[in-house]
Coordinates of C-alpha atoms in Angstrom, one line a residue:
X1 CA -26.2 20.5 -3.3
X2 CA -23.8 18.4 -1.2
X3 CA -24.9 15.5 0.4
X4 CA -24.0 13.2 2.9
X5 CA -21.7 9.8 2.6
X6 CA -24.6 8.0 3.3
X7 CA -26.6 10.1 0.4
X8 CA -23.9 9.7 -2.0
X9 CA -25.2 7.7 -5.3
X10 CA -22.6 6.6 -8.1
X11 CA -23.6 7.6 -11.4
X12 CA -22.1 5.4 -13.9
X13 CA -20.5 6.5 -17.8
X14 CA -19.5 3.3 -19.5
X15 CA -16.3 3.8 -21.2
X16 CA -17.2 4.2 -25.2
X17 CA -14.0 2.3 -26.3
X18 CA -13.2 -0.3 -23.6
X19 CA -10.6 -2.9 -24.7
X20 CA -11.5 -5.9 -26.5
X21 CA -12.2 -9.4 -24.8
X22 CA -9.0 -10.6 -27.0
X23 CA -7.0 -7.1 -25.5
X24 CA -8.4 -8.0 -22.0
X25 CA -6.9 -11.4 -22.1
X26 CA -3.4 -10.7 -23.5
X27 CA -3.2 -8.3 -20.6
X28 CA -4.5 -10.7 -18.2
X29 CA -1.9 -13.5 -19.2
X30 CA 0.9 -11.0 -18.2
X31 CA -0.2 -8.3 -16.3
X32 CA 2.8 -7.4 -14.3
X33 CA 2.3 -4.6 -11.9
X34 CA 1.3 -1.4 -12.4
X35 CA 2.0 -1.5 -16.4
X36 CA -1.9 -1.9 -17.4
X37 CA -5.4 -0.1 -16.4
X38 CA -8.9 -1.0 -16.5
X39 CA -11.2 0.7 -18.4
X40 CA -13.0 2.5 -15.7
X41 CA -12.7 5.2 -12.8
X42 CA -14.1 6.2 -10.0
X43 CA -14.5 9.7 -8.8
X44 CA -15.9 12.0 -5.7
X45 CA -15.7 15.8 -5.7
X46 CA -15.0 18.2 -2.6
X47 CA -15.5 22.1 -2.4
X48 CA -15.6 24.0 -0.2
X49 CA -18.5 27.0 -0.1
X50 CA -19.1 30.3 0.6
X51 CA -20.3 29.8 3.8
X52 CA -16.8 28.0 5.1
X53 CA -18.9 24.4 4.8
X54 CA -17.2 21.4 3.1
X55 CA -18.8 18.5 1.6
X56 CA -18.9 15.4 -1.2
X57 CA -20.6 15.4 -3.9
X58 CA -20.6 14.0 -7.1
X59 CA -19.5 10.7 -7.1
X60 CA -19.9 9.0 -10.1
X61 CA -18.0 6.2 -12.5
X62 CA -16.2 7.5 -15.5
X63 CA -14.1 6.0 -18.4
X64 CA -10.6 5.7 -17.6
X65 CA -8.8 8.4 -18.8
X66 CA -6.4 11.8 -18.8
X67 CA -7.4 14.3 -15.7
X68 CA -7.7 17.8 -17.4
X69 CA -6.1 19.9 -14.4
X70 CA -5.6 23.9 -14.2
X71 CA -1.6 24.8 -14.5
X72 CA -2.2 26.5 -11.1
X73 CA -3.6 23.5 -9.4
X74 CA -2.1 22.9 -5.6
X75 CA -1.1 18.8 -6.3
X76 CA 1.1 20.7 -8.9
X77 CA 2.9 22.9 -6.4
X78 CA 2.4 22.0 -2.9
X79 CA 2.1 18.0 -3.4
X80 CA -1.2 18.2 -1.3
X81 CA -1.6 14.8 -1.8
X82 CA -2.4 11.0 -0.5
X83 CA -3.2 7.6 -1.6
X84 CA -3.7 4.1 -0.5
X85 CA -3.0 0.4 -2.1
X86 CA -5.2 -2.6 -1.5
X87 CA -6.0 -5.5 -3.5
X88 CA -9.3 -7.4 -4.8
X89 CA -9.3 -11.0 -5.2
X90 CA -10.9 -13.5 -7.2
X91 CA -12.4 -16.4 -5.7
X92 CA -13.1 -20.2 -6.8
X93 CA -16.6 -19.2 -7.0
X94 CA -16.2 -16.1 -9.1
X95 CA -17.1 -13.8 -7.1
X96 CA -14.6 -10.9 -5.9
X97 CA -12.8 -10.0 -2.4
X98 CA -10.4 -6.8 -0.6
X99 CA -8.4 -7.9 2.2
X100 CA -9.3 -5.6 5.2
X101 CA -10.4 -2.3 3.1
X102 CA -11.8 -0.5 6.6
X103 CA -8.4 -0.4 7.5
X104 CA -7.3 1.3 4.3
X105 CA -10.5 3.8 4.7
X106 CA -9.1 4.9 8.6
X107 CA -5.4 5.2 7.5
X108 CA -6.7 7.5 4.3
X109 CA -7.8 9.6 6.9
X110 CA -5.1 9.3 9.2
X111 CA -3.1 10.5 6.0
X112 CA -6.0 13.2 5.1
X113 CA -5.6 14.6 8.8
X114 CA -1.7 14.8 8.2
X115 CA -1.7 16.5 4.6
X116 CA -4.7 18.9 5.5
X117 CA -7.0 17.4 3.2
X118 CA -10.7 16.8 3.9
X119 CA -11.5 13.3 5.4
X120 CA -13.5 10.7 3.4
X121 CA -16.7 8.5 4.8
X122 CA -15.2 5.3 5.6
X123 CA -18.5 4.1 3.6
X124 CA -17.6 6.2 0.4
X125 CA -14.5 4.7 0.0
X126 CA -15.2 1.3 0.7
X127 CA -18.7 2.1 -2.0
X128 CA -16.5 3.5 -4.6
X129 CA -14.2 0.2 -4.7
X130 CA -17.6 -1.8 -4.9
X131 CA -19.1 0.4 -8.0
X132 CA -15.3 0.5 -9.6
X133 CA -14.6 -3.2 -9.4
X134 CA -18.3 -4.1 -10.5
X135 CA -18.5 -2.4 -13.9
X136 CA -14.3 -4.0 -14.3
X137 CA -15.0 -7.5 -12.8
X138 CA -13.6 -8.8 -15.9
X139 CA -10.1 -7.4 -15.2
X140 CA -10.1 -9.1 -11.9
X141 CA -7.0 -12.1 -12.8
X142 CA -7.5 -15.5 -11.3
X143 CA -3.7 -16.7 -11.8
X144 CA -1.5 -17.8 -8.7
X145 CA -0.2 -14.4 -6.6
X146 CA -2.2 -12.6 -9.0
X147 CA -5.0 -9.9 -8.1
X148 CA -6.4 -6.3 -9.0
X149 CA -4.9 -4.0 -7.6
X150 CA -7.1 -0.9 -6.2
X151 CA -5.0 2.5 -5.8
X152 CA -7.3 5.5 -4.0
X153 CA -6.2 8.5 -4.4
X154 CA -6.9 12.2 -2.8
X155 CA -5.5 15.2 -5.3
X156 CA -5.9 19.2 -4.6
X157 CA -7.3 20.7 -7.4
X158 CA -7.7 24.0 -6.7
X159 CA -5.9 26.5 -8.7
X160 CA -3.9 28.7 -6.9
X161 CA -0.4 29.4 -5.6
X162 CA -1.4 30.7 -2.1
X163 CA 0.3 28.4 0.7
X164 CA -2.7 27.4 2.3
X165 CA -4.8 23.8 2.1
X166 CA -6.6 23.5 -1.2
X167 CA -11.0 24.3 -1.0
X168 CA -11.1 21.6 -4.0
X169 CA -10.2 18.2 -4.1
X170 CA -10.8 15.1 -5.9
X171 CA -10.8 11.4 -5.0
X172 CA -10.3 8.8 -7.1
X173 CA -9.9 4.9 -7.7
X174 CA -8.2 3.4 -10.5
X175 CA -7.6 -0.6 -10.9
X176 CA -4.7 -2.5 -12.4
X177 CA -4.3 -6.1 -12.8
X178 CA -1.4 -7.1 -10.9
X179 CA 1.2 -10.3 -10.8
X180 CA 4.0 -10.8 -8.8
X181 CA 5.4 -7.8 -7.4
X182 CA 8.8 -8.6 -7.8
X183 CA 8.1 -10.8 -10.8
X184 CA 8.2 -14.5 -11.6
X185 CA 8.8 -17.6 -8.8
X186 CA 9.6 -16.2 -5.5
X187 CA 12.8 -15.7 -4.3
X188 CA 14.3 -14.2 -1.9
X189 CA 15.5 -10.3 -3.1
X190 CA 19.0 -8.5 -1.9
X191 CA 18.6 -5.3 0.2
X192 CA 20.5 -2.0 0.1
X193 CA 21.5 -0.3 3.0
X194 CA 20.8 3.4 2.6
X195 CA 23.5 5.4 4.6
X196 CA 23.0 8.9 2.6
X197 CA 19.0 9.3 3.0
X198 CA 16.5 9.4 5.4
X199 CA 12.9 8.4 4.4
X200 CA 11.2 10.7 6.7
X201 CA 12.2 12.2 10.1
X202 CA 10.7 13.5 13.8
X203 CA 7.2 15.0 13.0
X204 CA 7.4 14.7 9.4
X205 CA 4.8 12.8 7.2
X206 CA 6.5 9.4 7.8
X207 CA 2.8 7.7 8.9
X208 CA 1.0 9.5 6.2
X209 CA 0.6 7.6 2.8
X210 CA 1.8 10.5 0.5
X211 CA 3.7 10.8 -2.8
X212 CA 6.8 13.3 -1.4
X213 CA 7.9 9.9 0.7
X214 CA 7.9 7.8 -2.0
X215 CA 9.5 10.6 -3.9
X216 CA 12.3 11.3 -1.6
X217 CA 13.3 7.4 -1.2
X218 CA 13.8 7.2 -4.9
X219 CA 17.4 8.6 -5.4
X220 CA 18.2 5.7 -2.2
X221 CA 16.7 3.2 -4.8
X222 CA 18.6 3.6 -7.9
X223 CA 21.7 3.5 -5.5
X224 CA 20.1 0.5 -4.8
X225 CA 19.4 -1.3 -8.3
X226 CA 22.8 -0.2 -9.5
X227 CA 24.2 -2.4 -6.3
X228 CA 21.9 -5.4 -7.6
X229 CA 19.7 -4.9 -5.2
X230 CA 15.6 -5.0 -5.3
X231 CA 15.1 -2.4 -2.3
X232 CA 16.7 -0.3 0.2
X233 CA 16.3 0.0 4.0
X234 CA 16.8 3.0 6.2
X235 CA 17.9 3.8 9.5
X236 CA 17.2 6.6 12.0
X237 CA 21.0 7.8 12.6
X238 CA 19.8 9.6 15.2
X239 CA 18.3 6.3 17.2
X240 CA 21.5 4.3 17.5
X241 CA 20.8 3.3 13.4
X242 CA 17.5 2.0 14.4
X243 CA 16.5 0.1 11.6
X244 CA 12.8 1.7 10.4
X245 CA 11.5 0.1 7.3
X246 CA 12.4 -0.5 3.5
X247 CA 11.1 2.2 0.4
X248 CA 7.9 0.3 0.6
X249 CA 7.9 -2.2 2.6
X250 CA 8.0 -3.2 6.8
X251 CA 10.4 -5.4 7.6
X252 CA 10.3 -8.0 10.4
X253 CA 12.8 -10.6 11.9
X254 CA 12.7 -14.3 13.1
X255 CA 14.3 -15.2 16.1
X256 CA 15.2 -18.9 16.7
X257 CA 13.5 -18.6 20.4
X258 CA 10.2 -18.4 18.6
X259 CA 9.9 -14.5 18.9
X260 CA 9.3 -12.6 15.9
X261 CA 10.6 -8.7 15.9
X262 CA 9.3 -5.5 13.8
X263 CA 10.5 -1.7 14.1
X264 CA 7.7 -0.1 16.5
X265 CA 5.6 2.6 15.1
X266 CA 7.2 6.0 16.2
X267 CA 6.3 8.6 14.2
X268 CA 8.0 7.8 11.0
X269 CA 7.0 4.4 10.0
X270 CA 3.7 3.7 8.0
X271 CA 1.1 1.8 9.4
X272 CA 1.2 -1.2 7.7
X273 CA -1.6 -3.1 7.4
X274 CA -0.2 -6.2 6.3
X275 CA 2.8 -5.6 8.7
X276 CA -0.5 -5.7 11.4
X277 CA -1.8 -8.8 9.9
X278 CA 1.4 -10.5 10.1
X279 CA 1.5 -10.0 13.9
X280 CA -1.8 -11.2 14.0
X281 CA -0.9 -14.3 12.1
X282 CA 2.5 -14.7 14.1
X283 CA 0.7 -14.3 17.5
X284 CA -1.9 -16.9 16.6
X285 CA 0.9 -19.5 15.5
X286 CA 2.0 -18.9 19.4
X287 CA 5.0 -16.8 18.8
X288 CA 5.8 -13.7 21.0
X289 CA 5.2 -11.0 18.8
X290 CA 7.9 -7.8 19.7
X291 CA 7.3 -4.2 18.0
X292 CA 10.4 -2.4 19.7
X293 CA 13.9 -0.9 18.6
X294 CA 15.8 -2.9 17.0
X295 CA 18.8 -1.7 15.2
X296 CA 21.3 -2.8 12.5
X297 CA 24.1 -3.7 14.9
X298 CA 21.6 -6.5 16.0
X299 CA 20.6 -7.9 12.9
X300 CA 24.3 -8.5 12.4
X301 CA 25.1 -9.7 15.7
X302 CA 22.0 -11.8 15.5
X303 CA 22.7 -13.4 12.4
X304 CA 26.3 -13.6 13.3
X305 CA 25.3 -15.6 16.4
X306 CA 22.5 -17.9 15.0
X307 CA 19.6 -16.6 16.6
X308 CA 18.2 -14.6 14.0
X309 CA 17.3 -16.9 11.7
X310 CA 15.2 -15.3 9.0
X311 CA 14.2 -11.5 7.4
X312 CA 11.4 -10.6 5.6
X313 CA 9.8 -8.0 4.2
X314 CA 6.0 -7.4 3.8
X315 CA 3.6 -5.0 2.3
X316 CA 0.3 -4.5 0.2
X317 CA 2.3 -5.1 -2.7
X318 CA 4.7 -8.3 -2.4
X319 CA 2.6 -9.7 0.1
X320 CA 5.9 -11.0 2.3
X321 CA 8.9 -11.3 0.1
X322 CA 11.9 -13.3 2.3
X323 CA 14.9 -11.4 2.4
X324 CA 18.2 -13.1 1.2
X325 CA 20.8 -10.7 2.1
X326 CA 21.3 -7.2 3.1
X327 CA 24.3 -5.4 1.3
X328 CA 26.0 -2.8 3.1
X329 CA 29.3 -0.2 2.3
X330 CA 30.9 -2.6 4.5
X331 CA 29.7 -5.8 4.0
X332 CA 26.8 -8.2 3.9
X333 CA 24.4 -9.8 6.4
X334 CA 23.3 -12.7 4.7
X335 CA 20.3 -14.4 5.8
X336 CA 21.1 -18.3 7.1
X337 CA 20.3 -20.9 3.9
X338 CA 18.2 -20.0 1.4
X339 CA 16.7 -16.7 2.9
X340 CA 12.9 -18.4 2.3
X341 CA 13.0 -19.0 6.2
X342 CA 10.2 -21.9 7.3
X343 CA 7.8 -19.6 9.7
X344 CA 8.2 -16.3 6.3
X345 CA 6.9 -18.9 4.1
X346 CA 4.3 -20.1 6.6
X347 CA 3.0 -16.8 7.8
X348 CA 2.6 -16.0 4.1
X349 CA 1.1 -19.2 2.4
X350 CA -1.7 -18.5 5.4
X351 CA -1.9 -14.9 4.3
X352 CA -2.5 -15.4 0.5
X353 CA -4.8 -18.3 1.3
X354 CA -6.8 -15.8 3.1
X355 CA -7.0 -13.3 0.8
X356 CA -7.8 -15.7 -1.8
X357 CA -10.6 -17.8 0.1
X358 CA -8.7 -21.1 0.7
X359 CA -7.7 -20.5 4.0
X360 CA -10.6 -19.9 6.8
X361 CA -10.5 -16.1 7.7
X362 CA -10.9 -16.3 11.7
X363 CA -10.8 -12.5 11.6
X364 CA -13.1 -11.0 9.6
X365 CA -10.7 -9.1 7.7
X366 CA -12.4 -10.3 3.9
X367 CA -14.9 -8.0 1.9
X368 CA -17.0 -8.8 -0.5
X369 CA -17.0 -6.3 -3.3
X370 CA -18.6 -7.9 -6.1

């Protein structure tokens, strides 16, 4: 029987050989990112009858662990596929927080809608972070910049080779304490400019969250490490080289007239939700907060000129990482001083303190999960 999001109970299956307090720890004093997984995992079924009629069912907490898949299954084939990142946070208290997971839930959805995969409850994902990060508490970090990060994800199971979207599907949640992004103190990273690739294009899956995007900036990113570089940016050449964003990040610009400027959303950007929280932040601090066309020519000329006088780059990830320099086939833009601009570092000390309970959230955007 299928039941509603609302009906939907976790069952929980402790893991049988979960790592050692002693393992736990050693993990914990370096976790890196993305290198090391909790012992747990949460899981929600979807089929489709019959009768035509979709629904949930299942959802339950398993131990973390391979996914036995048919050969045949469409993820395999057809990358009918999506995901999401978020974060959870420890507080002073002990007790554990997500930075704005409703807005993760609606842009699942928005990227459900896009790959034809069936929509999740809002309240089922936001439950099946709550009954993950519950049973793995203990993997939750408490260091500076450090947190556990939540990756949702939406496969087709199916197995067939039909071009059509899959009647089964599986969503899962899998945890992984997390340090710095980039690693170590903060600095500000070097840029690539991609002039080969195109991360996505008119009416493709640019807004959706899915793997063939990340996929297909991955040839622009080893360009990129062999030229030193942490990340690469991409233009639209057919947009005057309108800048768009990096291979996972926004990107926004600070003006020395107080405004602060970000690629608008057309089509092929993602929905960023810590590029939204940014503008929130920035309008707040009383700057004028611009989401238009900008394009590489001006970040050259503006830098050139003096009046744009810091880059940054932001994202579930890195949080907002300043950017130092842009590297180009014919040159470099080079960000004025150090590239750790005063308002980047600003906006993002107010961020983390959010998202860690030292700063006042004014917006509701916290969570308690555990």
């Amino acid at each position: 029987m299928t039941l509603s999001a609302r009906e939907l109970a976790f069952t929980l299956q402790r893991s049988s050989h979960p790592k050692s307090e002693a393992e736990r720890a050693a993990i914990l004093a370096n976790p890196g990112f993305g290198d090391y997984f909790t012992d747990h995992t949460a899981i929600v079924d979807y089929r489709v009858d019959a009768n035509g009629d979709g629904g949930w069912h299942n959802a339950r907490i398993e131990p973390y662990g391979p996914i036995a898949m048919d050969p045949a299954a469409a993820v395999l084939h057809y990358g009918q596929e999506i995901f999401e990142g978020l974060k959870a946070y420890r507080h002073a208290d002990g007790s554990v927080w997500s930075f704005r997971p409703e807005a993760n839930a609606a842009r699942f959805n928005t990227s459900a809608r896009r790959l034809a995969l069936p929509e999740l409850p809002a309240e089922t994902f936001l439950e099946s972070l709550r009954q993950l990060v519950s049973v793995d508490q203990d993997w939750v970090p408490s260091g500076d910049g450090e947190a556990l990060y939540l990756r949702p994800f939406m496969i087709a199971t199916e197995a067939f080779l039909g071009v059509r979207p899959a009647r089964e599907v599986s969503f899962r949640v899998i945890a992984s304490p997390a340090g710095n992004y980039f690693g170590g103190e903060l600095k500000p990273v070097s840029i690539w400019l991609s002039n080969s690739y195109a991360r996505a294009g008119e009416g493709g899956t640019g807004e959706a969250k899915c793997g063939g995007n990340y996929a297909a900036s991955l040839v622009a990113q080893m360009e990129a490490e062999a030229q030193g570089c942490k990340q690469v940016l991409f233009l639209d050449p057919f947009n005057d080289n309108a800048i768009e964003e990096l291979g996972g990040m926004n990107i926004f610009f600070v003006f020395k007239d107080g405004r602060i400027v970000t690629p608008k959303l057309n089509g092929h950007i993602l929905h960023g939700i810590t590029r939204a929280s940014v503008m929130q932040l920035a309008a707040d601090r009383g700057m004028h907060v611009e989401e238009r066309k900008i394009t590489i020519d001006e970040w050259r000329d503006g830098v050139a000129a003096g009046d744009i006088t810091e880059a940054f780059a932001c994202g579930t990830a890195a949080v907002i990482t300043p950017i130092g320099e842009l590297k180009t086939a014919d040159g470099v833009i080079a960000s004025p001083g150090s590239g750790a601009g005063e308002v980047t570092m600003a906006i993002r000390e107010q961020l983390l303190g959010i998202q860690t309970g030292v700063v006042e959230d004014l917006h509701g955007w916290l969570t308690r999960l555990v």
